Amino acid sequence: MRAMMYRGYGEPLESVEVEIPKPSRGQVLVKGQTSSVNPVDWKQASGKIRLIMPNKLPCTPGYDYAGEVVSCAPDVTGFAKGDRVHARIAGINGGASAEYALCGVDVLTKMPDTMDFATAAGLPLAGMTALQGLRDGAKLPMNDASERVLIVGASGGVGHLALQIARAAGATAIAVCSDRNAGLVRELGAQGVLDYNKPETFSTQPPFDVIYDCVAGDAGKWCGLLTKSGRYASCVPGVGTFARKAVSIFSSQSVAPVMLKSNAADLAVLDSLFGAGKLRVLIGKRFPLSALQEAWKHSESGRTTGKLIVDIAT
Ligand SMILES: NC(=O)c1ccc[n+]([C@@H]2O[C@H](COP(=O)([O-])OP(=O)(O)OC[C@H]3O[C@@H](n4cnc5c(N)ncnc54)[C@H](OP(=O)(O)O)[C@@H]3O)[C@@H](O)[C@H]2O)c1
């Protein structure tokens, strides 16, 4: 099968022929239709985060995968050949940038009938980070109309899904993005928009119960906009976030670094929200698998709107 691979940190991606892998215990083999780019893919490949997220080298990168089941390990139940499935593949290398990939059934769901493969690949990693950040990190109740939520980076992969999940949870959701994306986030449900180039306007806002930071993890900058018992979560936690978390034991405000945990139950929650018409994946751009390097370059620019989809079966 064809796969994209880098042989060492900082080295370019190559298109290579490798053997189709065989599923072992708890796994299914999936023939891929689509994958999606997440910043972690190129961050890992650069080697800059190797101390916290090392790869096995050479590495076939990528975590989001959607396609059809080809075969199952003998112990697998609940999935069969031909099922349309998607997953955020677990494991240090992912392996989603290939014509076939192994997926553990603990992270796999059957796609809703109305879901297309681009949506199915765009949803898992970013969607679970959005869901877990709001629900588990920021303790957003999933049914409470009194909550006021601020999503920082609401036009990006994680942020645009977090915005819709906050709305689905009944909250009032305000988006932080650039002026050029204001219309787009309003279409996705934002009830107010703050331009990150005009931070002087932020302090006139009524305080927020929840702030979910999908950009920088600068807790110090945002906690001043919270209510006295407000909750801040960041999926980009920096030193400042951890320091603020440490001192938050003396405060009624809480600070939570978010680290995604792949699991099929949360992906099923996202599938249901999609099925109920409450969640859609905005497709920023599509690239063939052979142009993965170009897709990464686009992602690295920091200007992605929604998700970048990789078409495997082209
Ligand atoms: N902890 C975890 O488990 C986890 C999981 C997933 C992702 N992450 C991390 O979360 C971050 C976001 O991921 P992503 O996939 O959402 O990235 P992304 O799609 O590449 O985010 C790009 C978006 O960020 C917006 N943006 C840039 N600077 C901004 C600012 N100062 N204020 C508001 N918006 C700004 C951009 O809008 P403009 O073009 O208008 O500037 C663009 O729409 C990445 O650093 C990623 O590595 C962590």
mmCIF file of N, CA and C and ligand atoms in Angstrom, residues 37-40 43 125-126 129 152-159 176-181 196 214-215 221 234-237 258-260 299 302-307, ligand 1:
data_model
loop_
_atom_site.group_PDB
_atom_site.id
_atom_site.type_symbol
_atom_site.label_atom_id
_atom_site.label_comp_id
_atom_site.label_asym_id
_atom_site.label_seq_id
_atom_site.Cartn_x
_atom_site.Cartn_y
_atom_site.Cartn_z
ATOM 1 N N VAL A 37 -5.672 16.790 8.893
ATOM 2 C CA VAL A 37 -4.433 17.315 9.475
ATOM 3 C C VAL A 37 -4.742 17.927 10.834
ATOM 4 N N ASN A 38 -3.907 17.631 11.804
ATOM 5 C CA ASN A 38 -3.951 18.296 13.107
ATOM 6 C C ASN A 38 -2.561 18.854 13.375
ATOM 7 N N PRO A 39 -2.471 20.021 14.046
ATOM 8 C CA PRO A 39 -1.143 20.603 14.284
ATOM 9 C C PRO A 39 -0.161 19.637 14.944
ATOM 10 N N VAL A 40 -0.687 18.695 15.758
ATOM 11 C CA VAL A 40 0.222 17.756 16.424
ATOM 12 C C VAL A 40 1.024 16.938 15.401
ATOM 13 N N LYS A 43 3.942 19.087 14.406
ATOM 14 C CA LYS A 43 4.741 19.400 15.605
ATOM 15 C C LYS A 43 5.584 18.179 15.974
ATOM 16 N N LEU A 125 -10.337 13.870 16.294
ATOM 17 C CA LEU A 125 -9.346 14.471 17.202
ATOM 18 C C LEU A 125 -9.797 15.861 17.684
ATOM 19 N N ALA A 126 -10.155 16.707 16.737
ATOM 20 C CA ALA A 126 -10.547 18.073 17.119
ATOM 21 C C ALA A 126 -11.848 18.053 17.920
ATOM 22 N N THR A 129 -11.304 16.815 21.472
ATOM 23 C CA THR A 129 -10.583 17.847 22.250
ATOM 24 C C THR A 129 -11.545 18.963 22.653
ATOM 25 N N VAL A 152 -11.887 30.845 22.537
ATOM 26 C CA VAL A 152 -10.758 31.571 21.949
ATOM 27 C C VAL A 152 -10.183 30.719 20.811
ATOM 28 N N GLY A 153 -10.200 31.282 19.592
ATOM 29 C CA GLY A 153 -9.760 30.511 18.422
ATOM 30 C C GLY A 153 -10.935 29.773 17.791
ATOM 31 N N ALA A 154 -12.083 30.438 17.753
ATOM 32 C CA ALA A 154 -13.336 29.772 17.347
ATOM 33 C C ALA A 154 -13.409 29.449 15.864
ATOM 34 N N SER A 155 -12.455 29.917 15.054
ATOM 35 C CA SER A 155 -12.494 29.601 13.620
ATOM 36 C C SER A 155 -11.624 28.403 13.273
ATOM 37 N N GLY A 156 -10.854 27.886 14.227
ATOM 38 C CA GLY A 156 -9.915 26.782 13.941
ATOM 39 C C GLY A 156 -10.563 25.419 14.112
ATOM 40 N N GLY A 157 -9.746 24.377 13.946
ATOM 41 C CA GLY A 157 -10.246 23.007 13.983
ATOM 42 C C GLY A 157 -10.953 22.678 15.285
ATOM 43 N N VAL A 158 -10.289 22.893 16.408
ATOM 44 C CA VAL A 158 -10.901 22.594 17.705
ATOM 45 C C VAL A 158 -11.969 23.640 18.035
ATOM 46 N N GLY A 159 -11.629 24.906 17.812
ATOM 47 C CA GLY A 159 -12.503 26.000 18.246
ATOM 48 C C GLY A 159 -13.867 26.001 17.584
ATOM 49 N N VAL A 176 -13.882 34.294 19.947
ATOM 50 C CA VAL A 176 -12.740 35.178 19.682
ATOM 51 C C VAL A 176 -12.093 34.696 18.388
ATOM 52 N N CYS A 177 -12.029 35.577 17.403
ATOM 53 C CA CYS A 177 -11.393 35.238 16.115
ATOM 54 C C CYS A 177 -10.996 36.537 15.436
ATOM 55 N N SER A 178 -10.452 36.435 14.233
ATOM 56 C CA SER A 178 -10.126 37.660 13.500
ATOM 57 C C SER A 178 -11.378 38.159 12.791
ATOM 58 N N ASP A 179 -11.327 39.415 12.388
ATOM 59 C CA ASP A 179 -12.469 40.043 11.738
ATOM 60 C C ASP A 179 -12.906 39.260 10.493
ATOM 61 N N ARG A 180 -11.913 38.701 9.777
ATOM 62 C CA ARG A 180 -12.269 38.026 8.516
ATOM 63 C C ARG A 180 -13.107 36.764 8.758
ATOM 64 N N ASN A 181 -13.046 36.201 9.946
ATOM 65 C CA ASN A 181 -13.817 34.979 10.225
ATOM 66 C C ASN A 181 -15.074 35.242 11.053
ATOM 67 N N TYR A 196 -9.638 39.397 17.898
ATOM 68 C CA TYR A 196 -8.434 39.288 18.725
ATOM 69 C C TYR A 196 -7.434 40.409 18.466
ATOM 70 N N CYS A 214 -8.183 27.802 22.735
ATOM 71 C CA CYS A 214 -7.691 26.853 21.727
ATOM 72 C C CYS A 214 -6.532 27.470 20.949
ATOM 73 N N VAL A 215 -5.902 28.500 21.527
ATOM 74 C CA VAL A 215 -4.839 29.197 20.787
ATOM 75 C C VAL A 215 -3.507 29.225 21.519
ATOM 76 N N LYS A 221 -3.910 36.005 30.956
ATOM 77 C CA LYS A 221 -4.569 36.995 30.113
ATOM 78 C C LYS A 221 -6.090 36.879 30.201
ATOM 79 N N SER A 234 -7.529 25.066 28.710
ATOM 80 C CA SER A 234 -6.737 25.298 27.495
ATOM 81 C C SER A 234 -6.240 23.984 26.927
ATOM 82 N N CYS A 235 -6.402 23.817 25.605
ATOM 83 C CA CYS A 235 -5.825 22.636 24.956
ATOM 84 C C CYS A 235 -4.423 22.948 24.437
ATOM 85 N N VAL A 236 -3.924 24.149 24.737
ATOM 86 C CA VAL A 236 -2.542 24.517 24.387
ATOM 87 C C VAL A 236 -1.860 24.999 25.665
ATOM 88 N N PRO A 237 -1.848 24.165 26.691
ATOM 89 C CA PRO A 237 -1.379 24.663 27.988
ATOM 90 C C PRO A 237 0.116 24.942 27.994
ATOM 91 N N VAL A 258 -5.815 20.744 29.115
ATOM 92 C CA VAL A 258 -6.599 19.669 28.476
ATOM 93 C C VAL A 258 -5.687 18.797 27.638
ATOM 94 N N MET A 259 -5.721 17.500 27.877
ATOM 95 C CA MET A 259 -4.998 16.543 27.020
ATOM 96 C C MET A 259 -6.003 15.520 26.518
ATOM 97 N N LEU A 260 -6.145 15.462 25.215
ATOM 98 C CA LEU A 260 -7.137 14.567 24.609
ATOM 99 C C LEU A 260 -6.921 13.110 25.009
ATOM 100 N N SER A 299 -1.307 24.222 7.459
ATOM 101 C CA SER A 299 -1.661 24.160 8.879
ATOM 102 C C SER A 299 -0.667 24.975 9.717
ATOM 103 N N GLY A 302 -1.002 28.681 10.598
ATOM 104 C CA GLY A 302 -1.884 29.123 11.685
ATOM 105 C C GLY A 302 -3.163 29.775 11.189
ATOM 106 N N ARG A 303 -3.387 29.735 9.888
ATOM 107 C CA ARG A 303 -4.543 30.436 9.301
ATOM 108 C C ARG A 303 -5.643 29.474 8.850
ATOM 109 N N THR A 304 -5.626 28.255 9.358
ATOM 110 C CA THR A 304 -6.643 27.284 8.938
ATOM 111 C C THR A 304 -8.018 27.690 9.423
ATOM 112 N N THR A 305 -8.979 27.558 8.546
ATOM 113 C CA THR A 305 -10.374 27.769 8.923
ATOM 114 C C THR A 305 -11.038 26.400 8.939
ATOM 115 N N GLY A 306 -11.576 25.988 10.071
ATOM 116 C CA GLY A 306 -12.168 24.651 10.179
ATOM 117 C C GLY A 306 -11.089 23.583 10.071
ATOM 118 N N LYS A 307 -11.368 22.546 9.280
ATOM 119 C CA LYS A 307 -10.437 21.416 9.196
ATOM 120 C C LYS A 307 -9.836 21.266 7.798
HETATM 121 N N1 LIG B 1 -4.077 19.271 24.150
HETATM 122 C C1 LIG B 1 -4.587 18.514 23.196
HETATM 123 O O1 LIG B 1 -4.898 17.326 23.417
HETATM 124 C C2 LIG B 1 -4.809 19.120 21.834
HETATM 125 C C3 LIG B 1 -5.654 18.507 20.922
HETATM 126 C C4 LIG B 1 -5.889 19.150 19.707
HETATM 127 C C5 LIG B 1 -5.240 20.341 19.410
HETATM 128 N N2 LIG B 1 -4.377 20.873 20.303
HETATM 129 C C6 LIG B 1 -3.690 22.150 20.010
HETATM 130 O O2 LIG B 1 -4.703 23.143 19.965
HETATM 131 C C7 LIG B 1 -4.308 24.183 19.073
HETATM 132 C C8 LIG B 1 -5.444 24.451 18.115
HETATM 133 O O3 LIG B 1 -5.605 23.345 17.255
HETATM 134 P P1 LIG B 1 -6.486 23.522 15.957
HETATM 135 O O4 LIG B 1 -6.504 22.225 15.252
HETATM 136 O O5 LIG B 1 -7.750 24.200 16.311
HETATM 137 O O6 LIG B 1 -5.554 24.582 15.158
HETATM 138 P P2 LIG B 1 -5.858 25.374 13.847
HETATM 139 O O7 LIG B 1 -7.079 24.875 13.188
HETATM 140 O O8 LIG B 1 -4.605 25.386 13.051
HETATM 141 O O9 LIG B 1 -6.137 26.872 14.381
HETATM 142 C C9 LIG B 1 -6.064 27.898 13.456
HETATM 143 C C10 LIG B 1 -7.064 28.973 13.818
HETATM 144 O O10 LIG B 1 -6.607 29.730 14.937
HETATM 145 C C11 LIG B 1 -7.013 31.067 14.746
HETATM 146 N N3 LIG B 1 -6.165 31.985 15.510
HETATM 147 C C12 LIG B 1 -4.844 32.198 15.353
HETATM 148 N N4 LIG B 1 -4.408 33.115 16.256
HETATM 149 C C13 LIG B 1 -5.501 33.472 16.994
HETATM 150 C C14 LIG B 1 -5.706 34.352 18.083
HETATM 151 N N5 LIG B 1 -4.706 35.065 18.607
HETATM 152 N N6 LIG B 1 -6.952 34.448 18.607
HETATM 153 C C15 LIG B 1 -7.980 33.742 18.092
HETATM 154 N N7 LIG B 1 -7.851 32.888 17.048
HETATM 155 C C16 LIG B 1 -6.619 32.746 16.506
HETATM 156 C C17 LIG B 1 -6.851 31.266 13.261
HETATM 157 O O11 LIG B 1 -7.677 32.323 12.834
HETATM 158 P P3 LIG B 1 -7.076 33.509 11.902
HETATM 159 O O12 LIG B 1 -6.575 32.852 10.648
HETATM 160 O O13 LIG B 1 -8.227 34.405 11.682
HETATM 161 O O14 LIG B 1 -5.956 34.120 12.714
HETATM 162 C C18 LIG B 1 -7.274 29.926 12.679
HETATM 163 O O15 LIG B 1 -8.650 29.912 12.293
HETATM 164 C C19 LIG B 1 -3.016 23.700 18.395
HETATM 165 O O16 LIG B 1 -1.916 24.301 19.044
HETATM 166 C C20 LIG B 1 -3.025 22.205 18.660
HETATM 167 O O17 LIG B 1 -1.735 21.633 18.666
HETATM 168 C C21 LIG B 1 -4.137 20.298 21.509
#
